[in-house]
Tab-separated table of N, CA and C in Angstrom:
chain	number	residue	atom	x	y	z
A	1	VAL	N	0.858	-1.176	0.000
A	1	VAL	CA	0.000	0.000	0.000
A	1	VAL	C	0.900	1.233	0.000
A	2	PRO	N	0.747	2.100	-1.001
A	2	PRO	CA	1.591	3.304	-1.038
A	2	PRO	C	1.234	4.274	0.090
A	3	ALA	N	2.249	4.981	0.551
A	3	ALA	CA	2.037	5.962	1.616
A	3	ALA	C	1.225	7.131	1.089
A	4	GLN	N	0.402	7.680	1.935
A	4	GLN	CA	-0.375	8.854	1.581
A	4	GLN	C	0.591	10.023	1.381
A	5	GLN	N	0.369	10.818	0.333
A	5	GLN	CA	1.288	11.905	0.011
A	5	GLN	C	0.742	13.279	0.373
A	6	GLN	N	-0.456	13.325	0.864
A	6	GLN	CA	-1.080	14.613	1.155
A	6	GLN	C	-1.888	14.529	2.433
A	7	LEU	N	-1.835	15.584	3.209
A	7	LEU	CA	-2.617	15.681	4.427
A	7	LEU	C	-3.400	16.977	4.363
A	8	ASP	N	-4.697	16.903	4.417
A	8	ASP	CA	-5.538	18.094	4.390
A	8	ASP	C	-5.741	18.601	5.810
A	9	VAL	N	-5.654	19.919	5.959
A	9	VAL	CA	-5.830	20.571	7.255
A	9	VAL	C	-6.860	21.678	7.087
A	10	LEU	N	-7.873	21.653	7.915
A	10	LEU	CA	-8.895	22.698	7.865
A	10	LEU	C	-8.467	23.894	8.699
A	11	TYR	N	-8.705	25.074	8.165
A	11	TYR	CA	-8.410	26.317	8.874
A	11	TYR	C	-9.151	26.346	10.207
A	12	ALA	N	-10.395	25.917	10.197
A	12	ALA	CA	-11.190	25.901	11.430
A	12	ALA	C	-10.559	25.003	12.483
A	13	ASP	N	-9.970	23.888	12.059
A	13	ASP	CA	-9.302	22.991	13.009
A	13	ASP	C	-8.062	23.652	13.613
A	14	MET	N	-7.306	24.391	12.785
A	14	MET	CA	-6.137	25.110	13.301
A	14	MET	C	-6.564	26.133	14.348
A	15	ASN	N	-7.652	26.830	14.081
A	15	ASN	CA	-8.141	27.827	15.032
A	15	ASN	C	-8.665	27.181	16.304
A	16	ALA	N	-9.247	26.017	16.186
A	16	ALA	CA	-9.828	25.342	17.349
A	16	ALA	C	-8.752	24.713	18.239
A	17	ASP	N	-7.735	24.074	17.623
A	17	ASP	CA	-6.717	23.368	18.414
A	17	ASP	C	-5.465	23.167	17.561
A	18	TRP	N	-4.667	24.206	17.459
A	18	TRP	CA	-3.493	24.128	16.594
A	18	TRP	C	-2.514	23.046	17.032
A	19	ARG	N	-2.426	22.797	18.331
A	19	ARG	CA	-1.497	21.758	18.800
A	19	ARG	C	-1.880	20.385	18.258
A	20	ALA	N	-3.166	20.066	18.299
A	20	ALA	CA	-3.619	18.767	17.784
A	20	ALA	C	-3.339	18.655	16.293
A	21	VAL	N	-3.551	19.739	15.567
A	21	VAL	CA	-3.289	19.729	14.124
A	21	VAL	C	-1.795	19.546	13.863
A	22	MET	N	-0.963	20.250	14.611
A	22	MET	CA	0.479	20.117	14.412
A	22	MET	C	0.966	18.712	14.758
A	23	ARG	N	0.367	18.103	15.778
A	23	ARG	CA	0.723	16.711	16.094
A	23	ARG	C	0.400	15.805	14.903
A	24	ARG	N	-0.773	16.039	14.286
A	24	ARG	CA	-1.152	15.244	13.101
A	24	ARG	C	-0.162	15.461	11.956
A	25	ILE	N	0.225	16.710	11.731
A	25	ILE	CA	1.153	17.025	10.642
A	25	ILE	C	2.508	16.378	10.898
A	26	TYR	N	3.021	16.528	12.112
A	26	TYR	CA	4.314	15.926	12.443
A	26	TYR	C	4.257	14.402	12.318
A	27	ALA	N	3.189	13.791	12.806
A	27	ALA	CA	3.050	12.334	12.692
A	27	ALA	C	2.998	11.918	11.230
A	28	PHE	N	2.266	12.662	10.426
A	28	PHE	CA	2.164	12.372	8.995
A	28	PHE	C	3.547	12.409	8.336
A	29	ALA	N	4.370	13.382	8.773
A	29	ALA	CA	5.710	13.529	8.202
A	29	ALA	C	6.731	12.602	8.860
A	30	GLY	N	6.295	11.828	9.857
A	30	GLY	CA	7.206	10.912	10.537
A	30	GLY	C	8.170	11.612	11.482
A	31	LEU	N	7.737	12.759	12.012
A	31	LEU	CA	8.580	13.537	12.915
A	31	LEU	C	7.997	13.556	14.321
A	32	ASP	N	8.849	13.798	15.311
A	32	ASP	CA	8.394	13.948	16.692
A	32	ASP	C	7.990	15.393	16.928
A	33	PHE	N	6.839	15.598	17.511
A	33	PHE	CA	6.398	16.937	17.901
A	33	PHE	C	6.863	17.136	19.330
A	34	ASP	N	8.073	17.677	19.468
A	34	ASP	CA	8.669	17.791	20.795
A	34	ASP	C	8.308	19.113	21.465
A	35	ALA	N	8.650	19.197	22.744
A	35	ALA	CA	8.308	20.375	23.555
A	35	ALA	C	8.945	21.645	23.004
A	36	GLU	N	10.161	21.547	22.498
A	36	GLU	CA	10.844	22.725	21.953
A	36	GLU	C	10.098	23.269	20.728
A	37	SER	N	9.670	22.379	19.857
A	37	SER	CA	8.907	22.805	18.679
A	37	SER	C	7.583	23.440	19.094
A	38	GLU	N	6.921	22.819	20.050
A	38	GLU	CA	5.644	23.355	20.525
A	38	GLU	C	5.814	24.754	21.119
A	39	ARG	N	6.859	24.938	21.941
A	39	ARG	CA	7.109	26.258	22.540
A	39	ARG	C	7.406	27.309	21.466
A	40	ALA	N	8.183	26.940	20.469
A	40	ALA	CA	8.518	27.880	19.395
A	40	ALA	C	7.265	28.266	18.610
A	41	MET	N	6.402	27.298	18.339
A	41	MET	CA	5.164	27.596	17.618
A	41	MET	C	4.244	28.478	18.454
A	42	GLU	N	4.136	28.163	19.739
A	42	GLU	CA	3.289	28.968	20.602
A	42	GLU	C	3.789	30.414	20.651
A	43	ALA	N	5.103	30.597	20.734
A	43	ALA	CA	5.671	31.947	20.739
A	43	ALA	C	5.352	32.662	19.435
A	44	TRP	N	5.416	31.945	18.320
A	44	TRP	CA	5.082	32.546	17.029
A	44	TRP	C	3.617	32.989	17.016
A	45	PHE	N	2.729	32.127	17.495
A	45	PHE	CA	1.303	32.476	17.528
A	45	PHE	C	1.050	33.709	18.403
A	46	VAL	N	1.763	33.808	19.506
A	46	VAL	CA	1.601	34.971	20.387
A	46	VAL	C	2.070	36.241	19.662
A	47	ARG	N	3.211	36.166	18.998
A	47	ARG	CA	3.744	37.335	18.277
A	47	ARG	C	2.903	37.707	17.066
A	48	ASN	N	2.218	36.748	16.488
A	48	ASN	CA	1.489	36.957	15.244
A	48	ASN	C	-0.001	36.697	15.416
A	49	ALA	N	-0.561	37.178	16.491
A	49	ALA	CA	-1.971	36.953	16.788
A	49	ALA	C	-2.851	37.429	15.632
A	50	GLN	N	-3.836	36.627	15.295
A	50	GLN	CA	-4.764	36.981	14.234
A	50	GLN	C	-5.492	38.269	14.600
A	51	HIS	N	-5.603	39.151	13.657
A	51	HIS	CA	-6.316	40.434	13.779
A	51	HIS	C	-5.643	41.408	14.738
A	52	LYS	N	-4.364	41.225	15.054
A	52	LYS	CA	-3.726	42.142	15.995
A	52	LYS	C	-3.651	43.562	15.435
A	53	HIS	N	-3.735	43.691	14.135
A	53	HIS	CA	-3.739	45.017	13.508
A	53	HIS	C	-5.119	45.365	12.966
A	54	GLY	N	-6.136	44.633	13.410
A	54	GLY	CA	-7.491	44.838	12.914
A	54	GLY	C	-7.856	43.743	11.923
A	55	ALA	N	-9.125	43.597	11.689
A	55	ALA	CA	-9.611	42.542	10.796
A	55	ALA	C	-10.049	43.148	9.470
A	56	HIS	N	-9.872	42.378	8.417
A	56	HIS	CA	-10.404	42.770	7.111
A	56	HIS	C	-11.858	42.331	7.067
A	57	ASN	N	-12.705	43.183	6.620
A	57	ASN	CA	-14.119	42.839	6.486
A	57	ASN	C	-14.552	43.093	5.049
A	58	TYR	N	-14.560	42.024	4.269
A	58	TYR	CA	-14.961	42.109	2.878
A	58	TYR	C	-16.357	41.532	2.731
A	59	ARG	N	-17.095	42.100	1.822
A	59	ARG	CA	-18.420	41.571	1.491
A	59	ARG	C	-18.458	41.354	-0.008
A	60	LEU	N	-19.058	40.256	-0.430
A	60	LEU	CA	-19.156	39.968	-1.866
A	60	LEU	C	-19.849	41.102	-2.602
A	61	GLU	N	-20.816	41.712	-1.949
A	61	GLU	CA	-21.562	42.809	-2.573
A	61	GLU	C	-20.637	43.983	-2.927
A	62	ASP	N	-19.555	44.151	-2.186
A	62	ASP	CA	-18.601	45.226	-2.463
A	62	ASP	C	-17.943	45.049	-3.832
A	63	PHE	N	-18.006	43.839	-4.358
A	63	PHE	CA	-17.381	43.527	-5.639
A	63	PHE	C	-18.419	43.222	-6.720
A	64	GLY	N	-19.663	43.588	-6.436
A	64	GLY	CA	-20.727	43.381	-7.407
A	64	GLY	C	-21.194	41.940	-7.515
A	65	LEU	N	-20.947	41.140	-6.485
A	65	LEU	CA	-21.318	39.732	-6.507
A	65	LEU	C	-22.509	39.481	-5.589
A	66	VAL	N	-23.267	38.448	-5.923
A	66	VAL	CA	-24.425	38.049	-5.127
A	66	VAL	C	-24.018	36.818	-4.314
A	67	PRO	N	-24.053	36.904	-2.980
A	67	PRO	CA	-23.593	35.782	-2.150
A	67	PRO	C	-24.209	34.439	-2.516
A	68	ALA	N	-25.506	34.382	-2.760
A	68	ALA	CA	-26.159	33.105	-3.088
A	68	ALA	C	-25.597	32.525	-4.382
A	69	ASP	N	-25.295	33.385	-5.355
A	69	ASP	CA	-24.723	32.910	-6.621
A	69	ASP	C	-23.331	32.327	-6.416
A	70	VAL	N	-22.520	33.012	-5.639
A	70	VAL	CA	-21.161	32.546	-5.375
A	70	VAL	C	-21.202	31.226	-4.601
A	71	GLU	N	-22.038	31.156	-3.582
A	71	GLU	CA	-22.141	29.928	-2.791
A	71	GLU	C	-22.604	28.755	-3.649
A	72	ALA	N	-23.575	28.996	-4.538
A	72	ALA	CA	-24.060	27.925	-5.413
A	72	ALA	C	-22.965	27.462	-6.371
A	73	ARG	N	-22.221	28.405	-6.906
A	73	ARG	CA	-21.188	28.063	-7.884
A	73	ARG	C	-20.015	27.321	-7.244
A	74	LEU	N	-19.718	27.632	-5.999
A	74	LEU	CA	-18.577	27.021	-5.322
A	74	LEU	C	-18.972	25.926	-4.326
A	75	ALA	N	-20.213	25.503	-4.341
A	75	ALA	CA	-20.705	24.511	-3.371
A	75	ALA	C	-19.926	23.205	-3.417
A	76	PHE	N	-19.378	22.859	-4.575
A	76	PHE	CA	-18.636	21.608	-4.704
A	76	PHE	C	-17.428	21.550	-3.769
A	77	TYR	N	-16.826	22.696	-3.503
A	77	TYR	CA	-15.576	22.703	-2.746
A	77	TYR	C	-15.766	22.282	-1.284
A	78	PRO	N	-16.636	22.953	-0.534
A	78	PRO	CA	-16.822	22.492	0.858
A	78	PRO	C	-17.420	21.093	0.937
A	79	GLU	N	-18.218	20.717	-0.057
A	79	GLU	CA	-18.765	19.350	-0.068
A	79	GLU	C	-17.638	18.339	-0.263
A	80	ARG	N	-16.745	18.605	-1.211
A	80	ARG	CA	-15.652	17.684	-1.536
A	80	ARG	C	-14.708	17.505	-0.354
A	81	TYR	N	-14.420	18.589	0.359
A	81	TYR	CA	-13.441	18.546	1.436
A	81	TYR	C	-14.064	18.571	2.834
A	82	ALA	N	-15.365	18.374	2.919
A	82	ALA	CA	-16.085	18.319	4.195
A	82	ALA	C	-15.779	19.539	5.070
A	83	ILE	N	-15.833	20.710	4.465
A	83	ILE	CA	-15.579	21.950	5.183
A	83	ILE	C	-16.901	22.454	5.762
A	84	PRO	N	-16.958	22.624	7.070
A	84	PRO	CA	-18.225	23.079	7.678
A	84	PRO	C	-18.496	24.528	7.304
A	85	PRO	N	-19.777	24.928	7.310
A	85	PRO	CA	-20.102	26.308	7.001
A	85	PRO	C	-19.500	27.259	8.037
A	86	GLU	N	-19.119	28.441	7.570
A	86	GLU	CA	-18.578	29.440	8.493
A	86	GLU	C	-19.671	29.975	9.392
A	87	LYS	N	-19.289	30.263	10.618
A	87	LYS	CA	-20.227	30.896	11.550
A	87	LYS	C	-20.180	32.383	11.289
A	88	LYS	N	-21.305	32.969	11.064
A	88	LYS	CA	-21.369	34.410	10.743
A	88	LYS	C	-21.538	35.218	12.002
């Protein structure tokens, strides 16, 4: 049986529990997720906190698009990759 060559990671999973995701990634790559790596990643996350400089707020309507049309056209993607709907 050939080894799997790709590991999919959901953004929502990273936001929910980045340590668990990193353990999965390291295991997939055949590496040990040691305490030093975890501390370095945690320090990076602290220094690079999401939205520390404010959040971008884009709306499809700002670009002349209709949300229902875009969602219908791209529905295959979250279905294919089992991506849960975003919480608004």
